[in-house]
Every structure is written in C-alpha cells, then in structure tokens.
CSV table of C-alpha atoms in Angstrom, one decimal:
chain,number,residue,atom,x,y,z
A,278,UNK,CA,0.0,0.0,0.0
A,279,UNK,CA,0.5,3.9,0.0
A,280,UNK,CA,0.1,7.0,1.2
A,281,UNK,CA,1.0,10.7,0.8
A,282,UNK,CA,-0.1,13.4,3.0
A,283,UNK,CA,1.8,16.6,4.7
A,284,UNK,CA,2.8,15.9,8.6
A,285,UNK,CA,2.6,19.5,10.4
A,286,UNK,CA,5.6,20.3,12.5
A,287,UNK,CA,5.6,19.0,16.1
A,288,UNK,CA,2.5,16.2,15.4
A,289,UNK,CA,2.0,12.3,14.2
A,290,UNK,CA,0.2,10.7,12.1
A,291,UNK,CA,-0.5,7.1,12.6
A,292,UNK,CA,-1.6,4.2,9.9
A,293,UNK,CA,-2.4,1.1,10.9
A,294,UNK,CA,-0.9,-2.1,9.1
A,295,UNK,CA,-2.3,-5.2,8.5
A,296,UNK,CA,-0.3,-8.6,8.4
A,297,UNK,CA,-1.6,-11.6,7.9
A,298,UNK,CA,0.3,-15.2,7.8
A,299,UNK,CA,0.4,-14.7,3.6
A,300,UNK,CA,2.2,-11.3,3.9
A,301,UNK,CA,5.9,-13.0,4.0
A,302,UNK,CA,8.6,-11.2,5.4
A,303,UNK,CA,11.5,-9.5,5.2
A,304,UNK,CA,9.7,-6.2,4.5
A,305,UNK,CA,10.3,-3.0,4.1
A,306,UNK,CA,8.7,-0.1,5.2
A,307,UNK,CA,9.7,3.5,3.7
A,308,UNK,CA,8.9,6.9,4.0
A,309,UNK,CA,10.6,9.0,1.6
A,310,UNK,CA,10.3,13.3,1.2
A,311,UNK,CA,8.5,14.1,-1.9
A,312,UNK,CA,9.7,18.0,-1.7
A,313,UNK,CA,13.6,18.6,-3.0
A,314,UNK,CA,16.5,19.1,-0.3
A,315,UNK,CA,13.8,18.8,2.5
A,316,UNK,CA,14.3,15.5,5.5
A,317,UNK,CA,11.8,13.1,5.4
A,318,UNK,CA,9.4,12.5,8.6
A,319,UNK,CA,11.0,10.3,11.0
A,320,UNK,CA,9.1,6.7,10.7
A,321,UNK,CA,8.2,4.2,13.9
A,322,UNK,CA,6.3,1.2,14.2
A,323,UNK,CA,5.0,-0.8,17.5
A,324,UNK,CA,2.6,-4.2,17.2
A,325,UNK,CA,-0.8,-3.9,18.4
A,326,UNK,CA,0.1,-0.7,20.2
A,327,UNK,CA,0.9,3.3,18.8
A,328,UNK,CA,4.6,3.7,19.2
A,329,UNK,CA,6.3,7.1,20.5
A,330,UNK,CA,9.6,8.7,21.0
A,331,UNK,CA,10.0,6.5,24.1
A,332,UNK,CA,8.1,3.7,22.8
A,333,UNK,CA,8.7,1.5,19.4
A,334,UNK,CA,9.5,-1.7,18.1
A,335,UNK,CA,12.1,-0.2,15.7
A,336,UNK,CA,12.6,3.3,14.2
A,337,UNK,CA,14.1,5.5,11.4
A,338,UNK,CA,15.3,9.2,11.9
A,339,UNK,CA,18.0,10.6,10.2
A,340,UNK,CA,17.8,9.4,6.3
A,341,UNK,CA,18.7,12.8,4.1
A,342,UNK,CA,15.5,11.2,1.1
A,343,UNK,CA,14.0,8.4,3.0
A,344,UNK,CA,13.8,6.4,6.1
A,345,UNK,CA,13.0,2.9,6.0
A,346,UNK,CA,12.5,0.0,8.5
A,347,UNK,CA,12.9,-3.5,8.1
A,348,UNK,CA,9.7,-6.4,9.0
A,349,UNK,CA,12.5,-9.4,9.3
A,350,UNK,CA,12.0,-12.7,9.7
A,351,UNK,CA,11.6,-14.5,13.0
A,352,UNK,CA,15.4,-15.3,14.6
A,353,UNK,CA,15.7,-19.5,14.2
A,354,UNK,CA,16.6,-20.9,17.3
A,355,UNK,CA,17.4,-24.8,18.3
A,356,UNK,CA,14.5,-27.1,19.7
A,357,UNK,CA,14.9,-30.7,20.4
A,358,UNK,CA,17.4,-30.9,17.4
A,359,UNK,CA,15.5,-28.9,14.5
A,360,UNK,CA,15.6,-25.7,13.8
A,361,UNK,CA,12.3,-23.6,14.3
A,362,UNK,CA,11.3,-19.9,14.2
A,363,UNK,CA,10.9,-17.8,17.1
A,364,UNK,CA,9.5,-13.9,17.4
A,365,UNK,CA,11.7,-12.0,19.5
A,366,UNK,CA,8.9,-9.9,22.0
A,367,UNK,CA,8.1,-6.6,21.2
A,368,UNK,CA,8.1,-4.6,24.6
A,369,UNK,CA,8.3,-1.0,23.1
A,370,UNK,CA,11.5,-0.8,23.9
A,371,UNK,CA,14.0,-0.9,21.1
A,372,UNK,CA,16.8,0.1,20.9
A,373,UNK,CA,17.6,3.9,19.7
A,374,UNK,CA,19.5,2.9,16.3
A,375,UNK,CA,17.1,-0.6,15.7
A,376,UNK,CA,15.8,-0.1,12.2
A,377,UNK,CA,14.5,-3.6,11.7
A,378,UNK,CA,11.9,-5.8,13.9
A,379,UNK,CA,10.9,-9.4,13.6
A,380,UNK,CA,7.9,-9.6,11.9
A,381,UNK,CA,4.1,-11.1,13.3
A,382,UNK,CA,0.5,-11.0,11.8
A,383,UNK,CA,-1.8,-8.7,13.3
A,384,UNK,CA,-2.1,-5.0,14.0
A,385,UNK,CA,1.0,-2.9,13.2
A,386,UNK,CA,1.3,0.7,14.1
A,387,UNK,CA,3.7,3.2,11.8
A,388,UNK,CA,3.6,6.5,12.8
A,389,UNK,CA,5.2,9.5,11.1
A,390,UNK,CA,6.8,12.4,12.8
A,391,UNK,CA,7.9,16.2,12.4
A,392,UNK,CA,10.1,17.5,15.0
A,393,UNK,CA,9.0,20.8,16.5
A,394,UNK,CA,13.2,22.0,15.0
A,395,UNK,CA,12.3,20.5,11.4
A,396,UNK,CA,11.0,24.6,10.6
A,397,UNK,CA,8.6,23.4,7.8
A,398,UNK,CA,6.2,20.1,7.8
A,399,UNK,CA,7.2,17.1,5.6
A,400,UNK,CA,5.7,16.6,2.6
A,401,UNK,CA,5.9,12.2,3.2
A,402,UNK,CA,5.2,9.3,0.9
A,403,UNK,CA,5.2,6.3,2.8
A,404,UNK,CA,4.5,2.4,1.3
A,405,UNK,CA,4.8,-0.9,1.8
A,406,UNK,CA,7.1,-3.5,-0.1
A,407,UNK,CA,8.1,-7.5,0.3
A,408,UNK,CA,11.7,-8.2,-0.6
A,409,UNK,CA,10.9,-11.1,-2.9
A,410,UNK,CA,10.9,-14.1,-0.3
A,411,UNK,CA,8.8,-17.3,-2.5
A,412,UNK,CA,7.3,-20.1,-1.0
A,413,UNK,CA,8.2,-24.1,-2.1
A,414,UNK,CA,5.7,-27.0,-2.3
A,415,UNK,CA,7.4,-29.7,0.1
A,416,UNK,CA,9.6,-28.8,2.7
A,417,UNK,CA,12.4,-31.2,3.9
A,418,UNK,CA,11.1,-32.2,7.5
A,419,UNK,CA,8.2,-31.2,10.1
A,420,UNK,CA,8.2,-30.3,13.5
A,421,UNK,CA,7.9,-32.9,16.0
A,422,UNK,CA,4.8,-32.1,17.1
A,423,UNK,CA,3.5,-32.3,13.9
A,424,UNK,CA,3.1,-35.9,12.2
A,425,UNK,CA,1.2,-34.4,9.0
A,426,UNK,CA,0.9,-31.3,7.3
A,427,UNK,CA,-1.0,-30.1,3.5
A,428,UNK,CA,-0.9,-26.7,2.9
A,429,UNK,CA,1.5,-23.4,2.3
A,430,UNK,CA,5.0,-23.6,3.2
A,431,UNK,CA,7.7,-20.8,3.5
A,432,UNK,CA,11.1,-22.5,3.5
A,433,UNK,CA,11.2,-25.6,5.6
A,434,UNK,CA,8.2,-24.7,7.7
A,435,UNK,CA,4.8,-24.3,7.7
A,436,UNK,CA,3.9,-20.6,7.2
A,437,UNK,CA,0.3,-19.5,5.5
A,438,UNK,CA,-3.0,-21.6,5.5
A,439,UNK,CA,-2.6,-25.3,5.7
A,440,UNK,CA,-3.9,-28.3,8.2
A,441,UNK,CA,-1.8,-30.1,10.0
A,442,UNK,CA,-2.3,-33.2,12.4
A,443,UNK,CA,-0.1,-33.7,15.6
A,444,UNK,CA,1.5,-36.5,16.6
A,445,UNK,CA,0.7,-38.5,19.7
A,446,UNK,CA,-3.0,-36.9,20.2
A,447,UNK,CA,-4.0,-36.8,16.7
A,448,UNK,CA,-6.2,-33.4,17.1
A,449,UNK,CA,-6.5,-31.5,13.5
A,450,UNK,CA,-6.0,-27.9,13.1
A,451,UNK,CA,-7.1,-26.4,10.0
A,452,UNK,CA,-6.3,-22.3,9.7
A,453,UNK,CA,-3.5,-20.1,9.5
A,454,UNK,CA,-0.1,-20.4,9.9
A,455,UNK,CA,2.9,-18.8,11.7
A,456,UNK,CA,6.2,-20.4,11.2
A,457,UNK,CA,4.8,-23.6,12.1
A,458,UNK,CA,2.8,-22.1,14.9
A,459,UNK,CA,-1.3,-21.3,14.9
A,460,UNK,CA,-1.6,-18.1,14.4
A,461,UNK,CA,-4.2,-15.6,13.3
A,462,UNK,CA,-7.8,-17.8,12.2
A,463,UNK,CA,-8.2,-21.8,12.8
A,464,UNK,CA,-9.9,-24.4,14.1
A,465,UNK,CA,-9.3,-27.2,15.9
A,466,UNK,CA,-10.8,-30.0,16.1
A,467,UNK,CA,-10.2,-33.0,18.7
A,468,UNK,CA,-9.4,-36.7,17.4
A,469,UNK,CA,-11.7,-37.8,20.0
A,470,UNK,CA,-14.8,-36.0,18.1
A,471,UNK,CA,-16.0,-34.3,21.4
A,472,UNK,CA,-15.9,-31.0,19.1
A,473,UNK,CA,-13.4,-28.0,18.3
A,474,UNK,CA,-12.1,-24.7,19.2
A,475,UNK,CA,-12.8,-21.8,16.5
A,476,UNK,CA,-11.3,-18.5,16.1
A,477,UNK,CA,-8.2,-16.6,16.6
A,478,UNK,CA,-5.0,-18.2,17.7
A,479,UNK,CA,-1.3,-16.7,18.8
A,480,UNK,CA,1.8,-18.2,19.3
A,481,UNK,CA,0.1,-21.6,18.9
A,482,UNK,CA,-2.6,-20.4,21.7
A,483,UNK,CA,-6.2,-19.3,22.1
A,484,UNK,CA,-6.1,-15.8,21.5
A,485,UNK,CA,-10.6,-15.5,20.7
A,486,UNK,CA,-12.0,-18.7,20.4
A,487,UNK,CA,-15.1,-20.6,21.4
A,488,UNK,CA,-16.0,-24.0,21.7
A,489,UNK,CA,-14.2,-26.9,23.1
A,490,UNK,CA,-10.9,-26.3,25.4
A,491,UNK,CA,-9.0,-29.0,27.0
A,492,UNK,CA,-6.1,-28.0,29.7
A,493,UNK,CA,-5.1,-28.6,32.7
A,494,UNK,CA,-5.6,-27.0,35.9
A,495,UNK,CA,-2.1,-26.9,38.3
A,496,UNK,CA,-4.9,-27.5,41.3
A,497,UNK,CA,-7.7,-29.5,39.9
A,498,UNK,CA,-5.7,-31.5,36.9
A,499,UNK,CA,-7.0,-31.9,33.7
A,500,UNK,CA,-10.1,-30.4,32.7
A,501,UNK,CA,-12.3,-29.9,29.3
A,502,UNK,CA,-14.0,-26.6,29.2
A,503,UNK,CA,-17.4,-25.5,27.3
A,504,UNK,CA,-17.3,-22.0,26.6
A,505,UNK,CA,-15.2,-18.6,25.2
A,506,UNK,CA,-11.2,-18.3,25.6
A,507,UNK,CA,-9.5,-15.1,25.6
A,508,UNK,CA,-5.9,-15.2,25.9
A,509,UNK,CA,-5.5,-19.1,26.7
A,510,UNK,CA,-7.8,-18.2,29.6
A,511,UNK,CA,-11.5,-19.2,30.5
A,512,UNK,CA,-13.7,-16.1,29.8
A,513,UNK,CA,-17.1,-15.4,30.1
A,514,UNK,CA,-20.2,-17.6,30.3
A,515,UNK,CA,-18.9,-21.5,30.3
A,516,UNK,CA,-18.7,-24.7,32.2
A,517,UNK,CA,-15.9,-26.9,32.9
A,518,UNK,CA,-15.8,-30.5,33.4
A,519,UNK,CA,-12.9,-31.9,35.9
A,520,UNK,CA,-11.4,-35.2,35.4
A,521,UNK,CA,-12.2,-35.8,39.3
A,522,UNK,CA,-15.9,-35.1,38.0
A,523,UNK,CA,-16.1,-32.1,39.4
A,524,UNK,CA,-17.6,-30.0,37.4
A,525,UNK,CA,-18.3,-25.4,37.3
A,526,UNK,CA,-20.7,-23.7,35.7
A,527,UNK,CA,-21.0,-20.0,35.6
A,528,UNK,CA,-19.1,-16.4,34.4
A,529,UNK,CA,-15.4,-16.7,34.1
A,530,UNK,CA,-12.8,-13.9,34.2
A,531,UNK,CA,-9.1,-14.5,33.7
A,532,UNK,CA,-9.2,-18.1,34.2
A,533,UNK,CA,-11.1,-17.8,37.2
A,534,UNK,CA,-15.0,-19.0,38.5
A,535,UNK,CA,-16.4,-15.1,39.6
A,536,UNK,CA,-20.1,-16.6,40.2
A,537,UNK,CA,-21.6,-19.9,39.4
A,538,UNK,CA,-22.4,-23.4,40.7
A,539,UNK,CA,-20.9,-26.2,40.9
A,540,UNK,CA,-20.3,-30.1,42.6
A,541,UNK,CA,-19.1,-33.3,42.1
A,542,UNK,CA,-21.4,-34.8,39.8
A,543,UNK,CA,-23.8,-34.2,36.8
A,544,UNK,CA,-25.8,-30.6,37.4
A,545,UNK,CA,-29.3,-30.9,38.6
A,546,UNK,CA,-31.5,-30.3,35.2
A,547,UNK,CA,-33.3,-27.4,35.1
A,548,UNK,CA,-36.4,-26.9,36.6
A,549,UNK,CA,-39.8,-27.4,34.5
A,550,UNK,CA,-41.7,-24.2,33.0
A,551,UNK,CA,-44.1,-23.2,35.0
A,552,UNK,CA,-47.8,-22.7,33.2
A,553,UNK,CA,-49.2,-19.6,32.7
C-alpha cells in the first residue's frame, strides 16, 4: 500500500498495518520526502500498540530522502534438534538505532513524525514492499509435534493456511499459519470427536476462540471446558468439566469462576416451565 499526506511540524500521524500469515517477510517499510532538499518525517512502528519517542518496536530518523525500516523474519533458534522460528517480543523498547523488527501477523502501528526544530512540515510518501521471499511446495522435515501437514510452506516450515495433524493426540488444526505455529484464524478440532475450538489463535494459543478447550488446571488436573477463551484463559459464560468429575458452571474472568455453581457430579437439570 501507500500513502501521501503533509505531517505539520511537532504532530504524528498514525496508519495502521495489517499482516496476515500470507504477507511474508522481510519487509520493508519506507517513508521518503517528496519536496527537493527537504528531510523526510522520522518513521516508527509498534505491534498492536501506537509507538512514541519513548516507545517502538524499531525506528528510522536521520535518512537525508528516506527512512526505511525492516519487518524481518523470525530469529531461528534450536529445539529438540530442529531448527524452528521464534519472534523476538516486542516490549516497546527498542533500541535507539534498531531499524529492523521481527515480523508477526496482526495489527502494526507506523507513525510519522515532524520534529518541532524540522521549521517546515514534511511533505511524506510512505509504502509498503516485500523483498521477494517465494514459498516451495514440500519442505524437507516437520516439526515434531506435527506428524502431517498439507498446505503453504515458506522455506522448511509451515507458514500460510494449511492443516496439520499432531503426533501423539492426533487433534487437527485447520487455519492459519505462523512459522509452524497457529496463528491468526483456525480451528481445531479434537481426534476424540467431542468438538473443536474456533477462532483466533497466537503463538500456537487461544487468543478468541469458542468451543471446546482441554487443559489442565495446576490445582484441579486436567479439565475440558465449554465455553469462550481469551488469551489461553476461560472467559465469560462456560462450564468446565474436571477429570475428578467435578464440574463449574458460571461467568469466568481470567481463568477464574467469579459466580456460578458447581459439585461433584452431573448438574441438577433445570427446573420445568411453570404454566401460565
């Protein structure tokens, strides 16, 4: 994408950017001055958050035409003997001279700025461009957690929209792709047919679902839950079944029962319609 627009001294302007697991890093991200012998706005971006001076995933200040930032890659790093992708955490806090972040799907915020010394606002043209990374069919191994996988690759991993089946439980996920992670919109379903979990995953977790979660709980062990999941946590209206066969029913905040019922076997049904 693109977009031109004058950025009055002393003020930012913020566009939002959208990745998805088919936008493929590296990435670049420019801002160039479209008026002769005059700097170009100083250029920061931030995930899911509006960077600042203080604040930012990466930024660009000093280019005499352009300034430009870099979306990279996630750094590999060694698990159980194969090599996977992980995002380093944005925390807003990069360093001063960082002109490159790793890149996730989701929200990204760029924001263009004229320092109250530039004297005159900058004229800015600022787009979007991938680097020319292609996918390939097959890749030459999967993850271990993975025993079967059909869908887009980048590299040797998954990356894109594909299904994949793991090893040992045999669940099925069917959705979007992070570097072999879940990430962005999925489902997935269990190999024991008691249902699925549907929505938006991160990082391989429940970000917005609904459905069908199974966890554990580090008091009450394993547990399979009926309800909505925001950010790997029980949210909501639901009800969770216990392997002791305990069982709660209620609203859900954080992970936590905040009013409901519950026991240690089936709940009482409930009770008959009175007439009229």
């Amino acid at each position: 994408g693109e977009w031109k627009g004058l950025v009055p001294v002393g003020t930012w302007h913020f566009i939002c950017l959208h990745l998805s697991p088919r936008h493929l890093p590296p990435m670049a991200i420019t801002v160039e001055s479209t008026v002769l012998d005059r700097p170009p706005a100083q250029l920061y971006a931030r995930f899911e958050a509006k960077p600042s001076s203080t604040s930012f995933a990466c930024r660009a200040l000093h280019g005499e035409r352009n300034n430009a930032l870099i979306l990279t890659a996630p750094a590999p790093q060694i698990e159980e003997g194969l090599r996977m992708a992980v995002a380093e955490p944005d925390d807003g806090m990069g360093s001063t001279s960082r002109q490159h972040a790793p890149a996730r799907p989701g929200v990204w915020y760029l924001a263009l700025h004229t320092p109250r010394g530039a004297g005159n606002p900058s004229a800015a043209k600022l787009f979007v461009k991938s680097l020319g990374v292609s996918r390939i069919e097959r890749a030459p191994f999967l993850k271990l957690h993975i025993s079967e996988y059909t869908g887009e690759w980048l590299g040797d991993t998954p990356c894109g929209r594909g299904v994949a089946k793991y090893r040992g439980s045999g669940d099925i996920y069917e959705g979007e792709f992070w570097f072999g992670q879940r990430e962005g919109e999925g489902a997935l379903t269990y190999a024991d047919a008691s249902g699925a979990l549907r929505g938006t995953f991160r990082d391989g977790q429940p970000l917005r679902c609904a459905g069908i979660l199974k966890c554990a709980d580090q008091l009450a062990g394993d547990f399979v839950h009926f309800g909505t999941v925001l950010r790997g946590k029980r949210e909501g209206a639901g009800r969770s079944n216990y392997s002791s066969g305990d069982w709660l029913e209620g609203m859900w905040r954080e992970g936590r029962l905040i009013s409901g019922r519950g026991g240690g076997c089936p709940p009482p049904p409930p009770p008959p319609l009175l007439p009229p």
